[in-house]
PDB file of C-alpha atoms in Angstrom:
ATOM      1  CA  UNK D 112      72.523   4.215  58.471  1.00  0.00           C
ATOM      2  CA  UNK D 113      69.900   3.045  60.704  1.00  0.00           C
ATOM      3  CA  UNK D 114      68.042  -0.283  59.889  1.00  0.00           C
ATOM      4  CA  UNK D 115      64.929   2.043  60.559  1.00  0.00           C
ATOM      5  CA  UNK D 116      65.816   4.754  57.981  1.00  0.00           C
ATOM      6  CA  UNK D 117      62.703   6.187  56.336  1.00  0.00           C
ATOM      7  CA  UNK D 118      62.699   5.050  52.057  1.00  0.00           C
ATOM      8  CA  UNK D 119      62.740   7.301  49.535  1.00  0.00           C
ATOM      9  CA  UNK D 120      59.772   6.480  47.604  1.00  0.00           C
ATOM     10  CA  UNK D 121      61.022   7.688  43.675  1.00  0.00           C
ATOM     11  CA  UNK D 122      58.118   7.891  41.331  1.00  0.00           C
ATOM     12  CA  UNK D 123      59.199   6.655  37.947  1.00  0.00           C
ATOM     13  CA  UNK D 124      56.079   7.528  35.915  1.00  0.00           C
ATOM     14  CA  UNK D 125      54.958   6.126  32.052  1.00  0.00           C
ATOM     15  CA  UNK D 126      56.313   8.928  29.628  1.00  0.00           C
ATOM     16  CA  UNK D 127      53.380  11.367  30.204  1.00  0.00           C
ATOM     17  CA  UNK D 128      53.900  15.279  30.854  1.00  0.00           C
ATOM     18  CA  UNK D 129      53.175  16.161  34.810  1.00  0.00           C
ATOM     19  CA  UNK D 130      49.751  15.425  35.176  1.00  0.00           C
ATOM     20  CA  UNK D 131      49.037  16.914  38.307  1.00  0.00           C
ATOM     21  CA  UNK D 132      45.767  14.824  38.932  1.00  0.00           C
ATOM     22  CA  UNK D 133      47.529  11.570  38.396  1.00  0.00           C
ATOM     23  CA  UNK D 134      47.726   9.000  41.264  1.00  0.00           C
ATOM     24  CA  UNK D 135      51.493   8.917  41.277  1.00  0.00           C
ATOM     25  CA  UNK D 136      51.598  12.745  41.565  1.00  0.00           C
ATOM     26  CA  UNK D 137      49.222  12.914  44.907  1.00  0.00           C
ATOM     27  CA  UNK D 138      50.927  10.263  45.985  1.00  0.00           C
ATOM     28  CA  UNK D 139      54.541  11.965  45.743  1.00  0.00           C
ATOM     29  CA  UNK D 140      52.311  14.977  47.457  1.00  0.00           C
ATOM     30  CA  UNK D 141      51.445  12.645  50.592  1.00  0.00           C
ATOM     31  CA  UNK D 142      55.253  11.377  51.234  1.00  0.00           C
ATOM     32  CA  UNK D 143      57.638  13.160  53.371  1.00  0.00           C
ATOM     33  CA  UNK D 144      60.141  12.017  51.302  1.00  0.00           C
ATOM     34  CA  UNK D 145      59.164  11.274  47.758  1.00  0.00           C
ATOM     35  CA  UNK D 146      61.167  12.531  43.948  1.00  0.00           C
ATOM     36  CA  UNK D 147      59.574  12.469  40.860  1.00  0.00           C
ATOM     37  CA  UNK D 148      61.607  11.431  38.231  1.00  0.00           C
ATOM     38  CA  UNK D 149      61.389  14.655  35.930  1.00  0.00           C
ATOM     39  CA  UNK D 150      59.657  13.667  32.085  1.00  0.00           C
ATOM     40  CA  UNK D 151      62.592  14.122  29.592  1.00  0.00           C
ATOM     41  CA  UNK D 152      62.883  17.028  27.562  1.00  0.00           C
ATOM     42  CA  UNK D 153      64.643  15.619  24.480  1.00  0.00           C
ATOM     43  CA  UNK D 154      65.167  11.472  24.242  1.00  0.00           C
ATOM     44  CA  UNK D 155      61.921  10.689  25.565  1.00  0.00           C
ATOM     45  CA  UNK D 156      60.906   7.807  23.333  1.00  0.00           C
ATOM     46  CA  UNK D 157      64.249   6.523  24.129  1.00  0.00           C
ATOM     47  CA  UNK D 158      64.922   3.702  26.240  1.00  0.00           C
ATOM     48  CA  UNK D 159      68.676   4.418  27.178  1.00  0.00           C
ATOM     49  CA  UNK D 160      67.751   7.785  27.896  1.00  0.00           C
ATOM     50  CA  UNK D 161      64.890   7.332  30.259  1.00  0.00           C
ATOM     51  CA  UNK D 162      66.879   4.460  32.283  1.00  0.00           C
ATOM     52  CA  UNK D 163      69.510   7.287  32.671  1.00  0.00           C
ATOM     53  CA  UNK D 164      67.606   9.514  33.720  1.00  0.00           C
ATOM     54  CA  UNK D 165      66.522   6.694  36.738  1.00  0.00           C
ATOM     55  CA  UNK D 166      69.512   5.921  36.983  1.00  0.00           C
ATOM     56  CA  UNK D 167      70.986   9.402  37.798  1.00  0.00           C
ATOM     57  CA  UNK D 168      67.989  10.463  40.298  1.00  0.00           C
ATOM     58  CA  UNK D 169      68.677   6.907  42.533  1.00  0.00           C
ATOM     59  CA  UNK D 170      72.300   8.193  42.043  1.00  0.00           C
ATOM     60  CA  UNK D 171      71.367  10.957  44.252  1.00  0.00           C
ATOM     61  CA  UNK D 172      69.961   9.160  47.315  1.00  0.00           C
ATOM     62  CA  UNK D 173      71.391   7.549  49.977  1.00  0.00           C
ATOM     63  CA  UNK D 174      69.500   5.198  51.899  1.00  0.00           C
ATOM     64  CA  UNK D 175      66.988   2.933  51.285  1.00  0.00           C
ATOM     65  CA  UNK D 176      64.764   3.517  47.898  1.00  0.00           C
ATOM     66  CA  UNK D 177      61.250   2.054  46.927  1.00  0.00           C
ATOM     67  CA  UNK D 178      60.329   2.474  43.470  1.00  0.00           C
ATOM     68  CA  UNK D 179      56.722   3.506  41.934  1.00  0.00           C
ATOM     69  CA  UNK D 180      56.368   3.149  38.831  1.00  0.00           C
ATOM     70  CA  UNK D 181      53.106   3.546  36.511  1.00  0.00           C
ATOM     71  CA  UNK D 182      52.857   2.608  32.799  1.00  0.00           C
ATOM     72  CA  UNK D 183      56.241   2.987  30.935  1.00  0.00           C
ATOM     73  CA  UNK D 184      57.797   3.920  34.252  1.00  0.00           C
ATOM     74  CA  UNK D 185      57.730  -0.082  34.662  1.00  0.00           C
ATOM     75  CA  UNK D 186      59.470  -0.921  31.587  1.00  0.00           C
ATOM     76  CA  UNK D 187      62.125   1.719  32.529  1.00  0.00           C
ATOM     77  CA  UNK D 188      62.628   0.046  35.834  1.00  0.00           C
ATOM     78  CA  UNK D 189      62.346  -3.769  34.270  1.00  0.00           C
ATOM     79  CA  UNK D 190      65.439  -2.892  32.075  1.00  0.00           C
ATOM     80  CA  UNK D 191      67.323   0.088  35.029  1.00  0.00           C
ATOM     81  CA  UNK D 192      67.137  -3.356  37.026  1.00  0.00           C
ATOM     82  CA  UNK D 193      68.987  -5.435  34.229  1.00  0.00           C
ATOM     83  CA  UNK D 194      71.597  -2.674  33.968  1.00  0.00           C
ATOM     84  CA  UNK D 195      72.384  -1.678  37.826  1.00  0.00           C
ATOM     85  CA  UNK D 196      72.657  -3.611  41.264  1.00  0.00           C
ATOM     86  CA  UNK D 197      71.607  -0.261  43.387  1.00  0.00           C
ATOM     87  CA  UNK D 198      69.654  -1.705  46.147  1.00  0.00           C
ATOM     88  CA  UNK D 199      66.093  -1.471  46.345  1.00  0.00           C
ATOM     89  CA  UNK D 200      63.722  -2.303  48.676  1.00  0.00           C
ATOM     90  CA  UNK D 201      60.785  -2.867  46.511  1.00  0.00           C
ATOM     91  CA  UNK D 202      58.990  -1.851  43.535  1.00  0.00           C
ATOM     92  CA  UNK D 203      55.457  -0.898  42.977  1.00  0.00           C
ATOM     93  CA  UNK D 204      54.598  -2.052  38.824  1.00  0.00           C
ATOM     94  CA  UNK D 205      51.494  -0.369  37.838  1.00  0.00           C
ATOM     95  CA  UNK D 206      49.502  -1.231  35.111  1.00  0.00           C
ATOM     96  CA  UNK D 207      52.740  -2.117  33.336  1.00  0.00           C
ATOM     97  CA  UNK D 208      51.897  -1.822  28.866  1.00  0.00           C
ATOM     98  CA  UNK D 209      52.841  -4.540  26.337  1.00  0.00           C
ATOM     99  CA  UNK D 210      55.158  -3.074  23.681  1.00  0.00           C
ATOM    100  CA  UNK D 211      55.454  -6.136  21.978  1.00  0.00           C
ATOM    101  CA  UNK D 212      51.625  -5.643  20.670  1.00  0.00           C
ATOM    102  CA  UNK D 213      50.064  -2.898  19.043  1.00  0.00           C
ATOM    103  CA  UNK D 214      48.799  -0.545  21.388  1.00  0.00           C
ATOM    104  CA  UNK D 215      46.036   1.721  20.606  1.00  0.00           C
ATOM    105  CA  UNK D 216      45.817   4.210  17.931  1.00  0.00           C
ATOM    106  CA  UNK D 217      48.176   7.587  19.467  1.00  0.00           C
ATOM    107  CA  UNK D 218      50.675   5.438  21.300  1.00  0.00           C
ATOM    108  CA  UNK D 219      54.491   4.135  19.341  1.00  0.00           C
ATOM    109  CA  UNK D 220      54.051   1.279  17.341  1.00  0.00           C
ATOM    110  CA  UNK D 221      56.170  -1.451  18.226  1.00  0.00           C
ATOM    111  CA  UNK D 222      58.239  -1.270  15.474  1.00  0.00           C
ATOM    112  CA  UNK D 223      58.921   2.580  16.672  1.00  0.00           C
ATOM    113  CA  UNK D 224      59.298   1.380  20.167  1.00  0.00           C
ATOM    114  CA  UNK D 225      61.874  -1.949  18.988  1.00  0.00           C
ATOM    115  CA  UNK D 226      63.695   1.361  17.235  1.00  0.00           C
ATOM    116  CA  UNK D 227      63.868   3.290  20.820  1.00  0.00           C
ATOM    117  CA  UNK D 228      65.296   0.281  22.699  1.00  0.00           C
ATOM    118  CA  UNK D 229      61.998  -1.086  24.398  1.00  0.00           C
ATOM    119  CA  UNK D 230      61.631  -4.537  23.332  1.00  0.00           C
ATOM    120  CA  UNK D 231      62.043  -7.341  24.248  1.00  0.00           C
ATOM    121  CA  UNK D 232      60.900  -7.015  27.267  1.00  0.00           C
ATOM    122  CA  UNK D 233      63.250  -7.762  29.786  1.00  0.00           C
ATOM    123  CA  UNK D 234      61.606 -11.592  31.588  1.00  0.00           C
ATOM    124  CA  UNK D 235      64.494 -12.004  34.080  1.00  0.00           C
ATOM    125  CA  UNK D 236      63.174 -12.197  37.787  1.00  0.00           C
ATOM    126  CA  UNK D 237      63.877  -8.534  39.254  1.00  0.00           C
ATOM    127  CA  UNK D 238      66.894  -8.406  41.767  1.00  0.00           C
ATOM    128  CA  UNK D 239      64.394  -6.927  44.465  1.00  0.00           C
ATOM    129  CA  UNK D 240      60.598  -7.805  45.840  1.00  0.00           C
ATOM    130  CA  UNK D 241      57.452  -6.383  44.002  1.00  0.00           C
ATOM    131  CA  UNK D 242      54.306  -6.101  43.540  1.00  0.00           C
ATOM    132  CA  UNK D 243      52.827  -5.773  39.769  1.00  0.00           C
ATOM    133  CA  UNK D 244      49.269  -4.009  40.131  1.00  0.00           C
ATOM    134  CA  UNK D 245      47.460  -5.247  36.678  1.00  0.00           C
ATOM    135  CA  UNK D 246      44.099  -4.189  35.618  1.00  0.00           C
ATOM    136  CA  UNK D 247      41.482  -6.995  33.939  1.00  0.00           C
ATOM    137  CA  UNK D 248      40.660  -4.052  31.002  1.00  0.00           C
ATOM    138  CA  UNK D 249      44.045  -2.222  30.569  1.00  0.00           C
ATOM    139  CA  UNK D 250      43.699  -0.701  26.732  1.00  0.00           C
ATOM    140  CA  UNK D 251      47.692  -1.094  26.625  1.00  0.00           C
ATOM    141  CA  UNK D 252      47.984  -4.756  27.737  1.00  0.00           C
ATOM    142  CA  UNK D 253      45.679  -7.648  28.554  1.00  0.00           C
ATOM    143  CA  UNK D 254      45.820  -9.335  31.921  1.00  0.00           C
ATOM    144  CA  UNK D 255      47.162 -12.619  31.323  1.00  0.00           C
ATOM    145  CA  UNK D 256      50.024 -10.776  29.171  1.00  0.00           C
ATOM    146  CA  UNK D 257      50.763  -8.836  32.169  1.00  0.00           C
ATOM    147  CA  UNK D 258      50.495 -12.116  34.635  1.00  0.00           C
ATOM    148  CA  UNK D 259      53.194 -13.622  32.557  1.00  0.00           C
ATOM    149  CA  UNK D 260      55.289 -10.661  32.894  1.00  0.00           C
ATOM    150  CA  UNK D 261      54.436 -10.849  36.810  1.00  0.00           C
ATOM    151  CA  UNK D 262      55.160 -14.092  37.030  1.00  0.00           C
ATOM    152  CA  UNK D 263      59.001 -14.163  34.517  1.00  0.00           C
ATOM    153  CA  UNK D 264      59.819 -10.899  37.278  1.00  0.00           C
ATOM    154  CA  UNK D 265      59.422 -13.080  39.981  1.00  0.00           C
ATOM    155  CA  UNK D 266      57.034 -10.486  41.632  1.00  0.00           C
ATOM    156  CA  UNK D 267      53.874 -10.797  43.663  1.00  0.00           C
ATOM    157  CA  UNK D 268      50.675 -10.099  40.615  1.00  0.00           C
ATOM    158  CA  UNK D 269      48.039  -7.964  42.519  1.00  0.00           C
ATOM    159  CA  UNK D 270      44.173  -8.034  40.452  1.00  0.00           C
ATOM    160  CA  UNK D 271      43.138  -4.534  40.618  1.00  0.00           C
ATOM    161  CA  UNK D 272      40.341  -5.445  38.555  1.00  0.00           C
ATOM    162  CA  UNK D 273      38.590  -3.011  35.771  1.00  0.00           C
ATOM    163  CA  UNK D 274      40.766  -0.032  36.581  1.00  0.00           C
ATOM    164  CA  UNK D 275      41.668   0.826  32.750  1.00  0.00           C
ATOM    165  CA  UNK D 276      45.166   2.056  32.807  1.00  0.00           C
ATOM    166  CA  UNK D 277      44.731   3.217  36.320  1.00  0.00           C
ATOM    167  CA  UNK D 278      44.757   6.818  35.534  1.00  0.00           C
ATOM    168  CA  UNK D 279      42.664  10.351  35.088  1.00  0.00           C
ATOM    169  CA  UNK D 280      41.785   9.170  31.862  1.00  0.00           C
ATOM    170  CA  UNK D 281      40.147   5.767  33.689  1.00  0.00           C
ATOM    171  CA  UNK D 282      39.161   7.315  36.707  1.00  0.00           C
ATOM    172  CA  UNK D 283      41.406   7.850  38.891  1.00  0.00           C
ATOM    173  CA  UNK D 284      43.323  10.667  40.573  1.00  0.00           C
ATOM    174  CA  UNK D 285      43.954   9.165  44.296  1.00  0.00           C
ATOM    175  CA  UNK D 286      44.511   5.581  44.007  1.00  0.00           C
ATOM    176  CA  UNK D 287      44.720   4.811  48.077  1.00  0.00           C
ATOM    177  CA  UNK D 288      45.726   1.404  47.968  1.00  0.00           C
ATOM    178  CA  UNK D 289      49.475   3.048  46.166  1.00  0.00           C
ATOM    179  CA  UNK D 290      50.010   3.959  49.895  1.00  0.00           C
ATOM    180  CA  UNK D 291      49.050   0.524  50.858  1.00  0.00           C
ATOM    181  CA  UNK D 292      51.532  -1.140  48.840  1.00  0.00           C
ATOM    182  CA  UNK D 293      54.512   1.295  49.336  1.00  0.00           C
ATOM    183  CA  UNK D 294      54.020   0.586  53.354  1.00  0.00           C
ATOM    184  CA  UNK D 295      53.939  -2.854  52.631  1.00  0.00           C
ATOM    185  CA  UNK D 296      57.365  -2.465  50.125  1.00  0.00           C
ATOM    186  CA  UNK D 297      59.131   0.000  52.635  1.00  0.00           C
TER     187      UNK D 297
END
């Protein structure tokens, strides 16, 4: 392998349905060489099952990988990176969500999410660099929650500021500064 090899960028979104105006989605649209990692049919709520499922797609690439991950997809790839030494180059954490609180009415509770696997959350310094991407007026986790999380993962916090959850629902479709940070990670 050449120290030059391109990354696979694999985009490990929250556990949404393809959402085809999502940032993550254009993104993976812009990339020569990007994989989604497919939403689970069956198991979804589980967190064994969807750190499989990562598990399995990285399993399938050779060469360096950078990871994108929105929402849940971070607390899949907090607790894939507790589990498995795979090297990565780097991660992009969006808007990562604070199961240990109640999140808003329509999401698990976190007694339903403590039942799936989810918490705790994993606070060991990730095995690889990253950036976590935290908005000031995320509905599924305040800031200085998230800056804690930043800072236990060892990763680099960036202050998108009001962004919501940085997605259609908030605002945003294309999120240019995703292709910022994976150039900068790979």
């Amino acid at each position: 392998m050449s120290p030059t090899a391109p990354s696979t960028v694999v985009i490990v979104p929250g556990m949404r349905d393809h959402v085809t105006e999502h940032w993550q989605t254009i993104l993976a649209g812009k990339l020569a060489d990007a994989r989604i990692l497919p939403p689970l049919q069956e198991g979804r709520l589980n967190r064994d099952a969807q750190v499989a499922a990562l598990d399995k797609t990285l399993s399938e690439i050779s060469g360096p990988v950078v990871l994108v991950a929105h929402s849940a997809g971070v607390m899949t790839t907090v607790h894939w990176a507790r589990q498995h030494r795979r090297p990565v180059k780097g991660a992009l954490l969006a808007t990562p969500p604070d199961f240990e609180t109640p999140l808003p009415e329509g999401y698990p509770s976190p007694e339903v999410l403590r039942e799936n696997g989810w918490t705790p959350t994993p606070r060991s310094p990730l095995p690889f660099p990253s950036i976590v991407a935290a908005s000031t007026n995320d509905p599924l986790a305040a800031f200085d929650r998230v800056t804690e999380l930043a800072r236990a993962w060892g990763n680099r916090l960036v202050d998108l500021g009001a962004v919501g959850h940085l997605n259609p629902a908030s605002g945003y479709g294309e999120w240019p500064r995703a292709e910022e940070f994976v150039r900068e990670l790979g």
